[in-house]
């Protein structure tokens, strides 16, 4: 691994996290998340492995997406579940009002519940869900925030439920591949967005499997996957902290 990627870059913040970020570029970034995440996050695998089997058993699922951003994952899951004949109540949670405002305006009939709040507020309200998940959120958090989100996630899961937080695995390969794959479309599909620059920052801010394993609380499992993916997973029945 190159020296620049040998340790997490916790100092550089993504452009979209700036409260004064250009509104037009931010909106375009939210609008392109679905395309990018479909390529790098493999949401179909999440659906087939974890969401659909639970829907088959329960019939109706309550799903919470933490740090939902533009809501693309929520809309995808809602569409898949509806297509397969299942009912679901999906909540897109984000602390950034800009994300919630954009996502709710682009729901496109998915019927998602959009909430601007922190996970702690949901815990205090006594909310519970069958599945608590996130995508590309962990690397945004400092260590205290990470531990809070993990603790809250456990408390938000109903009996028999699952927590599955997905993120990028930091590596030179991930950085080189993302840079190469996005360069040809940087002036077309990704133009006037933060996606390419923020994606490279995200990789530098992300964990390796070993790093995340070292700080994960007891009962959590860290899995690596392709392409350069991490999953931090907890299933109800593990020891609660």
GROMACS .gro file of C-alpha atoms in nm:
model
  241
    1UNK     CA    1   0.000   0.000   0.000
    2UNK     CA    2   0.134   0.344  -0.091
    3UNK     CA    3   0.240   0.574   0.196
    4UNK     CA    4  -0.059   0.801   0.133
    5UNK     CA    5  -0.295   0.507   0.194
    6UNK     CA    6  -0.101   0.332   0.470
    7UNK     CA    7  -0.305   0.509   0.738
    8UNK     CA    8  -0.655   0.658   0.738
    9UNK     CA    9  -0.677   1.019   0.627
   10UNK     CA   10  -0.900   1.149   0.905
   11UNK     CA   11  -0.821   1.515   0.839
   12UNK     CA   12  -0.953   1.561   0.484
   13UNK     CA   13  -1.329   1.610   0.468
   14UNK     CA   14  -1.544   1.532   0.169
   15UNK     CA   15  -1.665   1.834  -0.026
   16UNK     CA   16  -2.029   1.738   0.010
   17UNK     CA   17  -1.998   1.747   0.390
   18UNK     CA   18  -1.923   2.119   0.379
   19UNK     CA   19  -2.235   2.300   0.503
   20UNK     CA   20  -2.163   2.569   0.244
   21UNK     CA   21  -2.122   2.328  -0.047
   22UNK     CA   22  -2.258   2.451  -0.379
   23UNK     CA   23  -2.627   2.349  -0.385
   24UNK     CA   24  -2.631   2.268  -0.757
   25UNK     CA   25  -2.327   2.042  -0.735
   26UNK     CA   26  -2.464   1.877  -0.424
   27UNK     CA   27  -2.797   1.805  -0.590
   28UNK     CA   28  -2.622   1.656  -0.891
   29UNK     CA   29  -2.411   1.443  -0.656
   30UNK     CA   30  -2.722   1.302  -0.486
   31UNK     CA   31  -2.869   1.234  -0.828
   32UNK     CA   32  -2.568   1.028  -0.940
   33UNK     CA   33  -2.534   0.818  -0.624
   34UNK     CA   34  -2.763   0.547  -0.758
   35UNK     CA   35  -2.545   0.491  -1.064
   36UNK     CA   36  -2.218   0.483  -0.866
   37UNK     CA   37  -2.351   0.269  -0.582
   38UNK     CA   38  -2.499   0.016  -0.822
   39UNK     CA   39  -2.146  -0.039  -0.955
   40UNK     CA   40  -1.942  -0.041  -0.634
   41UNK     CA   41  -2.184  -0.136  -0.353
   42UNK     CA   42  -2.355  -0.444  -0.502
   43UNK     CA   43  -2.697  -0.370  -0.346
   44UNK     CA   44  -2.840  -0.671  -0.527
   45UNK     CA   45  -2.625  -0.898  -0.310
   46UNK     CA   46  -2.756  -0.730   0.006
   47UNK     CA   47  -3.112  -0.781  -0.115
   48UNK     CA   48  -3.072  -1.147  -0.212
   49UNK     CA   49  -2.867  -1.249   0.091
   50UNK     CA   50  -3.027  -1.054   0.376
   51UNK     CA   51  -3.340  -0.860   0.280
   52UNK     CA   52  -3.548  -1.099   0.074
   53UNK     CA   53  -3.500  -1.404   0.305
   54UNK     CA   54  -3.622  -1.198   0.599
   55UNK     CA   55  -3.916  -1.070   0.400
   56UNK     CA   56  -4.008  -1.427   0.310
   57UNK     CA   57  -4.014  -1.520   0.678
   58UNK     CA   58  -4.179  -1.207   0.815
   59UNK     CA   59  -4.396  -1.096   0.525
   60UNK     CA   60  -4.345  -0.731   0.620
   61UNK     CA   61  -4.015  -0.566   0.705
   62UNK     CA   62  -3.918  -0.248   0.887
   63UNK     CA   63  -3.588  -0.123   0.744
   64UNK     CA   64  -3.374   0.171   0.860
   65UNK     CA   65  -3.105   0.318   0.634
   66UNK     CA   66  -2.866   0.527   0.846
   67UNK     CA   67  -2.706   0.817   0.661
   68UNK     CA   68  -2.927   0.755   0.359
   69UNK     CA   69  -2.800   1.051   0.157
   70UNK     CA   70  -3.001   1.077  -0.163
   71UNK     CA   71  -3.209   0.772  -0.070
   72UNK     CA   72  -3.106   0.558  -0.370
   73UNK     CA   73  -3.057   0.240  -0.166
   74UNK     CA   74  -3.397   0.282   0.002
   75UNK     CA   75  -3.570   0.330  -0.331
   76UNK     CA   76  -3.394   0.027  -0.479
   77UNK     CA   77  -3.495  -0.196  -0.186
   78UNK     CA   78  -3.852  -0.066  -0.193
   79UNK     CA   79  -3.877  -0.143  -0.564
   80UNK     CA   80  -3.731  -0.492  -0.529
   81UNK     CA   81  -3.959  -0.579  -0.237
   82UNK     CA   82  -4.268  -0.448  -0.412
   83UNK     CA   83  -4.178  -0.638  -0.730
   84UNK     CA   84  -4.143  -0.960  -0.530
   85UNK     CA   85  -4.476  -0.907  -0.353
   86UNK     CA   86  -4.351  -0.804  -0.009
   87UNK     CA   87  -4.457  -0.516   0.211
   88UNK     CA   88  -4.201  -0.295   0.381
   89UNK     CA   89  -4.176   0.022   0.585
   90UNK     CA   90  -3.844   0.181   0.492
   91UNK     CA   91  -3.703   0.481   0.676
   92UNK     CA   92  -3.427   0.693   0.524
   93UNK     CA   93  -3.241   0.865   0.807
   94UNK     CA   94  -2.989   1.143   0.764
   95UNK     CA   95  -2.863   1.421   0.990
   96UNK     CA   96  -2.819   1.654   0.690
   97UNK     CA   97  -3.135   1.844   0.608
   98UNK     CA   98  -3.012   1.897   0.252
   99UNK     CA   99  -3.004   1.523   0.189
  100UNK     CA  100  -3.348   1.465   0.336
  101UNK     CA  101  -3.496   1.752   0.139
  102UNK     CA  102  -3.350   1.628  -0.190
  103UNK     CA  103  -3.437   1.262  -0.129
  104UNK     CA  104  -3.797   1.332  -0.030
  105UNK     CA  105  -3.841   1.547  -0.342
  106UNK     CA  106  -3.718   1.256  -0.556
  107UNK     CA  107  -3.906   0.970  -0.391
  108UNK     CA  108  -4.069   0.880  -0.725
  109UNK     CA  109  -4.354   0.694  -0.559
  110UNK     CA  110  -4.131   0.464  -0.354
  111UNK     CA  111  -4.316   0.553  -0.034
  112UNK     CA  112  -4.003   0.595   0.178
  113UNK     CA  113  -4.024   0.772   0.515
  114UNK     CA  114  -3.758   1.045   0.522
  115UNK     CA  115  -3.637   1.166   0.861
  116UNK     CA  116  -3.377   1.421   0.959
  117UNK     CA  117  -3.247   1.286   1.291
  118UNK     CA  118  -2.965   1.105   1.465
  119UNK     CA  119  -2.980   0.738   1.559
  120UNK     CA  120  -2.978   0.840   1.926
  121UNK     CA  121  -3.309   1.021   1.878
  122UNK     CA  122  -3.468   0.706   1.739
  123UNK     CA  123  -3.338   0.504   2.034
  124UNK     CA  124  -3.488   0.758   2.275
  125UNK     CA  125  -3.820   0.732   2.090
  126UNK     CA  126  -3.818   0.354   2.131
  127UNK     CA  127  -3.816   0.280   1.756
  128UNK     CA  128  -3.722  -0.068   1.637
  129UNK     CA  129  -3.653  -0.221   1.296
  130UNK     CA  130  -3.598  -0.565   1.149
  131UNK     CA  131  -3.295  -0.446   0.953
  132UNK     CA  132  -3.065  -0.153   1.029
  133UNK     CA  133  -2.816  -0.080   0.754
  134UNK     CA  134  -2.592   0.186   0.607
  135UNK     CA  135  -2.379   0.232   0.299
  136UNK     CA  136  -2.064   0.448   0.281
  137UNK     CA  137  -2.128   0.607   0.621
  138UNK     CA  138  -1.866   0.460   0.855
  139UNK     CA  139  -1.573   0.647   0.701
  140UNK     CA  140  -1.750   0.981   0.762
  141UNK     CA  141  -1.750   0.923   1.140
  142UNK     CA  142  -1.486   0.985   1.403
  143UNK     CA  143  -1.427   0.699   1.648
  144UNK     CA  144  -1.669   0.827   1.913
  145UNK     CA  145  -1.941   0.879   1.653
  146UNK     CA  146  -1.878   0.532   1.515
  147UNK     CA  147  -1.917   0.369   1.855
  148UNK     CA  148  -2.238   0.564   1.916
  149UNK     CA  149  -2.388   0.455   1.583
  150UNK     CA  150  -2.297   0.092   1.651
  151UNK     CA  151  -2.442   0.100   2.002
  152UNK     CA  152  -2.758   0.269   1.877
  153UNK     CA  153  -2.788   0.022   1.590
  154UNK     CA  154  -2.800  -0.270   1.833
  155UNK     CA  155  -3.072  -0.102   2.035
  156UNK     CA  156  -3.277  -0.026   1.728
  157UNK     CA  157  -3.292  -0.387   1.612
  158UNK     CA  158  -3.602  -0.591   1.694
  159UNK     CA  159  -3.572  -0.956   1.806
  160UNK     CA  160  -3.428  -1.166   1.526
  161UNK     CA  161  -3.303  -0.857   1.345
  162UNK     CA  162  -2.985  -0.766   1.163
  163UNK     CA  163  -2.743  -0.472   1.150
  164UNK     CA  164  -2.534  -0.451   0.834
  165UNK     CA  165  -2.310  -0.148   0.779
  166UNK     CA  166  -2.131  -0.147   0.442
  167UNK     CA  167  -1.837   0.065   0.336
  168UNK     CA  168  -1.528   0.083   0.119
  169UNK     CA  169  -1.213  -0.106   0.217
  170UNK     CA  170  -0.911   0.124   0.188
  171UNK     CA  171  -0.643  -0.003  -0.048
  172UNK     CA  172  -0.420   0.116  -0.328
  173UNK     CA  173  -0.617  -0.105  -0.567
  174UNK     CA  174  -0.946   0.059  -0.473
  175UNK     CA  175  -0.798   0.405  -0.517
  176UNK     CA  176  -0.641   0.325  -0.856
  177UNK     CA  177  -0.948   0.147  -0.992
  178UNK     CA  178  -1.192   0.419  -0.883
  179UNK     CA  179  -0.969   0.690  -1.028
  180UNK     CA  180  -0.935   0.503  -1.357
  181UNK     CA  181  -1.302   0.407  -1.384
  182UNK     CA  182  -1.434   0.757  -1.317
  183UNK     CA  183  -1.183   0.952  -1.528
  184UNK     CA  184  -1.353   0.884  -1.866
  185UNK     CA  185  -1.692   1.002  -1.733
  186UNK     CA  186  -1.564   1.284  -1.514
  187UNK     CA  187  -1.660   1.543  -1.778
  188UNK     CA  188  -1.988   1.382  -1.879
  189UNK     CA  189  -2.195   1.172  -1.638
  190UNK     CA  190  -2.010   1.288  -1.326
  191UNK     CA  191  -1.960   1.649  -1.439
  192UNK     CA  192  -2.072   1.920  -1.197
  193UNK     CA  193  -2.078   1.680  -0.904
  194UNK     CA  194  -1.853   1.595  -0.611
  195UNK     CA  195  -1.852   1.223  -0.685
  196UNK     CA  196  -1.504   1.169  -0.828
  197UNK     CA  197  -1.311   1.387  -0.584
  198UNK     CA  198  -1.516   1.281  -0.285
  199UNK     CA  199  -1.491   0.916  -0.386
  200UNK     CA  200  -1.112   0.932  -0.377
  201UNK     CA  201  -1.124   1.110  -0.040
  202UNK     CA  202  -1.366   0.846   0.087
  203UNK     CA  203  -1.121   0.569   0.002
  204UNK     CA  204  -0.842   0.748   0.189
  205UNK     CA  205  -1.070   0.794   0.492
  206UNK     CA  206  -1.194   0.434   0.495
  207UNK     CA  207  -1.086   0.142   0.711
  208UNK     CA  208  -0.909  -0.179   0.628
  209UNK     CA  209  -1.056  -0.505   0.755
  210UNK     CA  210  -0.788  -0.526   1.024
  211UNK     CA  211  -0.845  -0.168   1.142
  212UNK     CA  212  -1.220  -0.208   1.168
  213UNK     CA  213  -1.187  -0.545   1.340
  214UNK     CA  214  -0.958  -0.388   1.602
  215UNK     CA  215  -1.217  -0.128   1.708
  216UNK     CA  216  -1.540  -0.322   1.654
  217UNK     CA  217  -1.722  -0.400   1.981
  218UNK     CA  218  -1.770  -0.756   2.100
  219UNK     CA  219  -2.031  -0.943   1.901
  220UNK     CA  220  -1.969  -0.761   1.573
  221UNK     CA  221  -1.826  -0.936   1.268
  222UNK     CA  222  -1.615  -0.766   1.001
  223UNK     CA  223  -1.621  -0.913   0.653
  224UNK     CA  224  -1.424  -0.817   0.346
  225UNK     CA  225  -1.551  -0.855  -0.007
  226UNK     CA  226  -1.516  -0.751  -0.368
  227UNK     CA  227  -1.469  -0.495  -0.505
  228UNK     CA  228  -1.280  -0.352  -0.203
  229UNK     CA  229  -1.578  -0.378   0.030
  230UNK     CA  230  -1.629  -0.400   0.407
  231UNK     CA  231  -1.928  -0.516   0.606
  232UNK     CA  232  -1.963  -0.461   0.981
  233UNK     CA  233  -2.238  -0.699   1.087
  234UNK     CA  234  -2.435  -0.777   1.403
  235UNK     CA  235  -2.730  -1.010   1.439
  236UNK     CA  236  -2.975  -1.007   1.727
  237UNK     CA  237  -2.884  -1.284   1.966
  238UNK     CA  238  -2.524  -1.169   2.008
  239UNK     CA  239  -2.434  -1.027   2.347
  240UNK     CA  240  -2.564  -0.675   2.385
  241UNK     CA  241  -2.321  -0.415   2.523
   0.00000   0.00000   0.00000
